[in-house]
Coordinates of C-alpha atoms in Angstrom, one line a residue:
X1 CA 122.9 87.2 140.1
X2 CA 122.9 85.7 136.6
X3 CA 125.4 87.2 134.2
X4 CA 124.5 87.2 130.6
X5 CA 125.4 89.1 127.4
X6 CA 122.8 90.7 125.2
X7 CA 122.2 88.6 122.0
X8 CA 124.0 90.1 119.0
X9 CA 120.7 90.3 117.0
X10 CA 119.4 92.9 119.5
X11 CA 122.4 95.2 119.4
X12 CA 120.9 97.4 116.7
X13 CA 117.2 97.1 117.5
X14 CA 115.8 100.6 117.7
X15 CA 113.0 101.9 119.9
X16 CA 109.9 103.0 118.0
X17 CA 109.0 105.9 120.2
X18 CA 105.3 105.6 119.6
X19 CA 104.6 103.8 122.8
X20 CA 106.4 106.4 124.9
X21 CA 104.5 109.3 123.3
X22 CA 101.2 107.6 123.7
X23 CA 101.8 106.8 127.3
X24 CA 102.7 110.5 128.0
X25 CA 99.5 111.7 126.4
X26 CA 97.3 109.0 128.1
X27 CA 98.7 109.8 131.5
X28 CA 98.5 113.6 131.1
X29 CA 94.7 113.8 131.2
X30 CA 95.0 116.6 128.7
X31 CA 93.2 116.9 125.3
X32 CA 96.3 116.5 123.2
X33 CA 96.1 116.6 119.4
X34 CA 97.0 112.9 119.0
X35 CA 99.3 112.6 116.0
X36 CA 101.8 110.1 117.4
X37 CA 100.4 106.7 116.6
X38 CA 99.1 104.8 113.6
X39 CA 95.6 104.5 114.8
X40 CA 92.4 105.9 113.3
X41 CA 89.1 107.2 114.7
X42 CA 87.3 105.9 111.6
X43 CA 85.4 102.8 112.5
X44 CA 85.7 99.5 110.5
X45 CA 83.0 98.1 108.3
X46 CA 79.9 97.6 110.5
X47 CA 79.3 94.2 108.9
X48 CA 82.8 93.1 110.0
X49 CA 82.1 94.3 113.5
X50 CA 78.9 92.4 113.7
X51 CA 80.7 89.3 112.4
X52 CA 83.2 89.6 115.2
X53 CA 80.6 89.9 117.8
X54 CA 78.9 86.8 116.4
X55 CA 82.2 84.9 116.3
X56 CA 82.7 85.4 120.0
X57 CA 79.7 83.3 120.7
X58 CA 80.4 80.5 118.2
X59 CA 82.5 77.4 119.1
X60 CA 84.0 77.0 115.7
X61 CA 85.6 80.5 115.8
X62 CA 87.0 79.9 119.3
X63 CA 89.9 78.1 117.9
X64 CA 93.4 78.3 116.4
X65 CA 92.4 75.8 113.7
X66 CA 93.2 75.6 110.8
X67 CA 96.8 76.4 111.7
X68 CA 97.4 78.1 108.4
X69 CA 94.2 80.2 108.6
X70 CA 90.5 79.9 107.9
X71 CA 89.7 78.8 104.3
X72 CA 87.4 81.7 103.5
X73 CA 89.9 84.3 104.6
X74 CA 92.7 82.6 102.6
X75 CA 90.5 82.4 99.5
X76 CA 89.5 86.1 99.7
X77 CA 93.0 87.3 100.4
X78 CA 94.4 85.3 97.5
X79 CA 91.7 86.6 95.2
X80 CA 92.4 90.1 96.4
X81 CA 96.1 89.9 95.6
X82 CA 95.3 88.3 92.3
X83 CA 92.9 91.1 91.3
X84 CA 95.5 93.8 92.0
X85 CA 98.6 92.1 90.7
X86 CA 97.2 90.2 87.7
X87 CA 98.8 87.0 88.9
X88 CA 96.6 84.0 89.6
X89 CA 96.9 82.8 93.3
X90 CA 95.0 80.1 95.1
X91 CA 93.9 80.4 98.7
X92 CA 94.6 76.7 99.2
X93 CA 98.0 76.7 97.6
X94 CA 99.4 80.2 98.0
X95 CA 98.2 81.8 101.2
X96 CA 98.9 81.5 104.9
X97 CA 97.3 83.8 107.5
X98 CA 99.5 85.7 110.1
X99 CA 98.9 87.4 113.3
X100 CA 99.1 90.9 111.7
X101 CA 101.1 92.2 108.9
X102 CA 104.3 92.7 110.8
X103 CA 104.2 89.2 112.1
X104 CA 103.8 88.1 108.4
X105 CA 106.8 90.2 107.4
X106 CA 109.0 88.6 110.1
X107 CA 107.8 85.1 109.1
X108 CA 108.7 85.8 105.4
X109 CA 112.1 87.1 106.4
X110 CA 112.8 84.1 108.7
X111 CA 111.7 81.7 105.8
X112 CA 113.8 83.3 103.1
X113 CA 117.0 85.0 104.2
X114 CA 120.2 83.8 105.8
X115 CA 122.1 85.5 108.6
X116 CA 124.2 88.2 107.0
X117 CA 122.0 88.6 103.9
X118 CA 121.4 92.3 102.9
X119 CA 117.8 93.4 102.5
X120 CA 117.1 96.7 100.7
X121 CA 114.7 99.1 102.4
X122 CA 113.9 102.7 101.8
X123 CA 115.2 105.5 104.0
X124 CA 113.1 106.5 106.0
X125 CA 111.3 103.3 106.8
X126 CA 109.2 102.2 109.7
X127 CA 111.5 101.1 112.5
X128 CA 109.4 98.0 113.1
X129 CA 110.3 96.8 109.6
X130 CA 114.0 97.5 110.0
X131 CA 114.0 95.8 113.4
X132 CA 112.4 92.7 111.9
X133 CA 115.1 92.5 109.2
X134 CA 117.7 92.5 112.0
X135 CA 115.8 90.0 114.1
X136 CA 115.9 87.6 111.2
X137 CA 119.7 88.1 111.0
X138 CA 119.5 90.3 107.9
X139 CA 121.4 93.6 107.3
X140 CA 119.3 96.5 106.1
X141 CA 120.6 98.4 103.1
X142 CA 119.0 101.9 102.9
X143 CA 117.9 103.6 99.7
X144 CA 116.8 107.2 100.1
X145 CA 113.3 108.6 99.5
X146 CA 114.0 112.3 98.9
X147 CA 111.9 115.4 98.4
X148 CA 112.1 119.2 97.8
X149 CA 110.0 121.2 100.4
X150 CA 106.4 121.2 99.3
X151 CA 107.1 118.4 96.8
X152 CA 106.4 114.7 96.7
X153 CA 108.7 112.1 97.8
X154 CA 110.6 110.2 95.1
X155 CA 112.7 107.1 95.1
X156 CA 116.4 107.6 94.4
X157 CA 116.7 105.1 91.5
X158 CA 120.4 105.6 91.1
X159 CA 121.0 104.9 94.7
X160 CA 118.8 101.8 94.4
X161 CA 121.0 100.5 91.6
X162 CA 124.1 101.2 93.5
X163 CA 122.8 99.5 96.7
X164 CA 123.0 96.0 95.3
X165 CA 126.0 94.1 96.4
X166 CA 127.2 90.5 96.5
X167 CA 125.3 89.9 99.8
X168 CA 122.0 91.4 98.7
X169 CA 119.3 88.8 98.5
X170 CA 116.0 90.7 98.9
X171 CA 114.1 94.0 98.7
X172 CA 111.5 94.8 101.3
X173 CA 109.4 97.7 99.9
X174 CA 106.1 99.4 100.8
X175 CA 104.1 101.8 98.8
X176 CA 102.7 104.1 100.1
X177 CA 105.7 103.9 102.4
X178 CA 105.4 104.3 106.1
X179 CA 106.1 106.9 107.5
X180 CA 106.7 109.2 104.6
X181 CA 103.7 108.4 102.4
X182 CA 106.1 108.2 99.5
X183 CA 104.7 106.2 96.5
X184 CA 106.5 104.1 94.0
X185 CA 105.3 104.9 90.5
X186 CA 105.2 102.6 87.5
X187 CA 108.7 103.6 86.4
X188 CA 110.0 102.9 90.0
X189 CA 108.5 99.5 90.0
X190 CA 109.9 98.8 86.6
X191 CA 113.4 99.5 87.9
X192 CA 112.8 97.3 90.9
X193 CA 111.6 94.5 88.7
X194 CA 114.6 94.9 86.4
X195 CA 117.1 94.7 89.3
X196 CA 115.3 91.8 91.0
X197 CA 115.4 89.7 87.8
X198 CA 118.9 90.7 86.9
X199 CA 120.3 89.9 90.4
X200 CA 118.0 87.1 91.3
X201 CA 116.5 88.9 94.3
X202 CA 113.4 88.2 96.3
X203 CA 110.9 91.0 96.5
X204 CA 108.8 91.3 99.7
X205 CA 106.0 93.8 99.3
X206 CA 104.3 95.2 102.3
X207 CA 100.9 96.1 101.0
X208 CA 99.4 97.4 104.3
X209 CA 98.5 100.7 102.6
X210 CA 98.6 99.7 99.0
X211 CA 95.2 101.1 98.1
X212 CA 95.4 104.2 100.3
X213 CA 96.6 106.4 97.5
X214 CA 95.6 110.0 96.7
X215 CA 95.2 112.4 93.8
X216 CA 93.9 109.8 91.4
X217 CA 97.0 107.6 91.6
X218 CA 96.6 104.0 90.3
X219 CA 97.1 101.1 92.6
X220 CA 100.2 99.3 91.4
X221 CA 101.5 95.9 92.4
X222 CA 104.8 94.6 90.9
X223 CA 104.1 90.8 90.9
X224 CA 102.6 91.0 87.4
X225 CA 105.7 92.6 85.9
X226 CA 107.9 90.3 83.7
X227 CA 109.9 87.8 85.7
X228 CA 108.3 88.9 89.0
X229 CA 105.5 86.4 89.7
X230 CA 108.0 83.8 90.7
X231 CA 110.0 86.0 93.1
X232 CA 107.4 88.3 94.8
X233 CA 105.9 87.6 98.2
X234 CA 103.0 89.8 99.2
X235 CA 102.1 90.6 102.9
X236 CA 98.8 92.2 103.6
X237 CA 97.1 93.4 106.8
X238 CA 93.7 94.3 108.2
X239 CA 95.1 97.3 110.1
X240 CA 95.3 100.2 107.8
X241 CA 93.1 99.6 104.7
X242 CA 90.4 97.9 106.7
X243 CA 90.8 100.0 109.9
X244 CA 90.9 96.8 111.9
X245 CA 94.0 97.5 113.9
X246 CA 93.0 95.6 117.0
X247 CA 92.1 92.4 115.1
X248 CA 95.8 91.8 114.3
X249 CA 95.1 89.7 111.2
X250 CA 97.4 89.6 108.2
X251 CA 98.0 87.4 105.1
X252 CA 101.0 86.1 103.1
X253 CA 100.5 85.3 99.5
X254 CA 103.4 83.7 97.7
X255 CA 104.4 81.4 94.8
X256 CA 104.1 77.7 95.4
X257 CA 107.8 77.2 95.9
X258 CA 107.9 79.4 99.0
X259 CA 104.9 78.0 100.7
X260 CA 106.4 75.0 102.6
X261 CA 108.9 77.2 104.3
X262 CA 106.4 79.9 105.0
X263 CA 104.0 77.4 106.6
X264 CA 106.9 75.9 108.6
X265 CA 107.9 79.2 110.1
X266 CA 104.3 80.3 110.7
X267 CA 103.7 77.1 112.7
X268 CA 106.8 77.6 114.7
X269 CA 106.2 81.2 115.4
X270 CA 102.7 82.6 116.3
X271 CA 100.6 80.2 114.2
X272 CA 97.5 82.3 113.4
X273 CA 95.5 85.1 115.0
X274 CA 92.5 84.0 117.1
X275 CA 89.6 82.6 115.0
X276 CA 87.3 85.2 116.4
X277 CA 88.7 87.9 114.1
X278 CA 89.5 86.0 110.9
X279 CA 86.2 85.8 109.2
X280 CA 85.4 89.3 110.1
X281 CA 88.5 90.4 108.3
X282 CA 87.5 88.2 105.3
X283 CA 84.1 90.1 105.3
X284 CA 85.8 93.5 105.5
X285 CA 88.3 92.6 102.8
X286 CA 85.6 91.3 100.5
X287 CA 83.4 94.4 101.0
X288 CA 86.3 96.8 100.6
X289 CA 85.9 97.1 96.9
X290 CA 82.9 99.3 97.7
X291 CA 83.6 100.6 101.2
X292 CA 87.2 101.8 100.7
X293 CA 86.7 104.9 98.4
X294 CA 84.9 107.1 101.0
X295 CA 87.5 106.3 103.6
X296 CA 90.4 107.2 101.2
X297 CA 88.6 110.5 100.4
X298 CA 88.5 111.3 104.1
X299 CA 92.2 110.5 104.5
X300 CA 93.0 112.7 101.5
X301 CA 91.0 115.6 103.0
X302 CA 92.9 115.2 106.3
X303 CA 96.2 115.1 104.5
X304 CA 95.3 118.3 102.5
X305 CA 94.3 120.0 105.8
X306 CA 97.6 119.3 107.4
X307 CA 99.5 120.4 104.3
X308 CA 97.6 123.7 104.3
X309 CA 98.4 124.1 108.0
X310 CA 102.1 123.5 107.3
X311 CA 102.2 125.5 104.1
X312 CA 105.7 127.0 103.6
X313 CA 107.4 124.6 105.9
X314 CA 109.8 121.8 104.7
X315 CA 107.2 119.0 104.4
X316 CA 107.3 116.1 102.0
X317 CA 103.9 115.6 100.3
X318 CA 102.6 112.1 100.9
X319 CA 101.0 110.4 97.9
X320 CA 99.0 108.2 100.2
X321 CA 99.0 106.5 103.6
X322 CA 98.3 107.9 107.1
X323 CA 101.2 110.2 107.9
X324 CA 103.6 112.9 106.7
X325 CA 107.0 114.2 107.8
X326 CA 108.2 117.7 108.7
X327 CA 112.0 118.2 108.4
X328 CA 112.9 119.9 111.6
X329 CA 116.6 119.7 111.0
X330 CA 116.1 122.8 108.8
X331 CA 115.5 124.7 112.1
X332 CA 118.5 123.3 114.0
X333 CA 116.4 120.7 115.7
X334 CA 116.1 116.9 115.8
X335 CA 112.9 115.0 116.1
X336 CA 113.3 114.3 119.8
X337 CA 113.6 118.0 120.7
X338 CA 110.7 118.9 118.4
X339 CA 108.6 116.3 120.0
X340 CA 109.2 117.8 123.5
X341 CA 108.4 121.3 122.2
X342 CA 105.2 120.1 120.6
X343 CA 104.0 118.5 123.8
X344 CA 104.2 121.9 125.4
X345 CA 101.8 123.1 122.6
X346 CA 99.3 120.3 123.1
X347 CA 100.5 118.1 120.2
X348 CA 101.7 114.5 120.6
X349 CA 104.0 113.5 117.7
X350 CA 106.7 110.9 117.3
X351 CA 110.3 111.5 116.6
X352 CA 111.9 109.5 113.8
X353 CA 115.2 108.3 115.3
X354 CA 115.8 104.7 114.2
X355 CA 113.4 105.0 111.3
X356 CA 116.2 105.1 108.7
X357 CA 120.0 105.5 108.3
X358 CA 120.3 109.2 107.7
X359 CA 116.8 110.5 107.4
X360 CA 115.2 109.5 110.6
X361 CA 116.5 112.0 113.1
X362 CA 115.8 114.9 110.8
X363 CA 112.0 114.5 111.0
X364 CA 108.9 114.7 113.1
X365 CA 106.0 112.6 112.0
X366 CA 102.3 113.6 112.0
X367 CA 99.7 110.9 111.8
X368 CA 96.5 112.5 110.3
X369 CA 94.4 109.3 110.3
X370 CA 93.3 109.7 114.0
X371 CA 92.0 113.3 114.1
X372 CA 89.2 115.0 112.1
X373 CA 89.9 118.0 110.1
X374 CA 88.2 120.4 112.5
X375 CA 90.9 119.5 115.1
X376 CA 93.8 119.3 112.6
X377 CA 93.2 123.0 111.8
X378 CA 94.8 123.8 115.1
X379 CA 98.1 122.2 114.1
X380 CA 99.9 124.9 112.0
X381 CA 99.9 127.6 114.7
X382 CA 101.2 125.2 117.3
X383 CA 103.9 123.9 115.1
X384 CA 105.2 127.4 114.3
X385 CA 105.3 128.3 118.0
X386 CA 107.3 125.1 118.7
X387 CA 109.7 126.0 115.9
X388 CA 110.1 129.5 117.3
X389 CA 108.7 131.2 114.3

């Protein structure tokens, strides 16, 4: 029998938990309230679906070529990031397509950080992002998002300043953040920009939910702030904003200086997603200027429904995104125990272990993007029974 040691880069890779909970619910045959996974029951743009169907019958789309992504998608993605950030990008010079947003994040990390470099992330943060920092050889440095029960999440700016050390080379930030829905406001981004410029840090922005913001919040992108255009790499995705999860298409938009290494890593890793999905995503992204608003309104209605159901419990109010967190440690529980209790009540929800340094185990996550409000209204009573209230 072969003897082998586990690679060091895998020693701290955390399980995500979503797959286990989904398998339990799928195998049960029961009508669980499905709040465990970042899926949505809201269909993508019909025009994008029709374009996908057509692409499956066209020879030109049955291809990996071009290896950096189809020209129309690269152009539309670059224009999209330009419009939001105020920085002028070119699809030809500044964009490469990735096989989903997380694949894009890993490619950026592989192209920009050395083994042992520290990368600042928020706590809590999606375990998949933390895992990719570690796979690339980086060391995550956690900066807390905090909240008072019933209040919004806020970035601990003092902790952000204190987190920068001699090995810090990058920040990897997402707003709205996953899984909390915490949003960075203009003052937060100003501090981020100040620190990145002062310490010569790279900023990697995960924009998977950038426009999914509630309560009239503006869409903010830091690349246009002073000194940031040259040091900001943007990674976008079709999954959340365009509701095209199964298409697995993402894009990386970056300054000219980063592009040769980003392309090199992309060609050595997954290359691009299949051609069948790329132009459909281009269509959905181009149309999203008009199709996004009703979808965001629906997400906000679902968030508001869940907040009403959980009124009086220690919940951080998400400023956007697909999910929110309940702090079950206030009741002497961790997320794993609460997840098991909720299964008994017909609710499938994911524990947060591994989704941060100190915050993860304290929470259970509820994804409200995959259930309509008429079903979400059953949540509050079930949660309270699970908590023993």
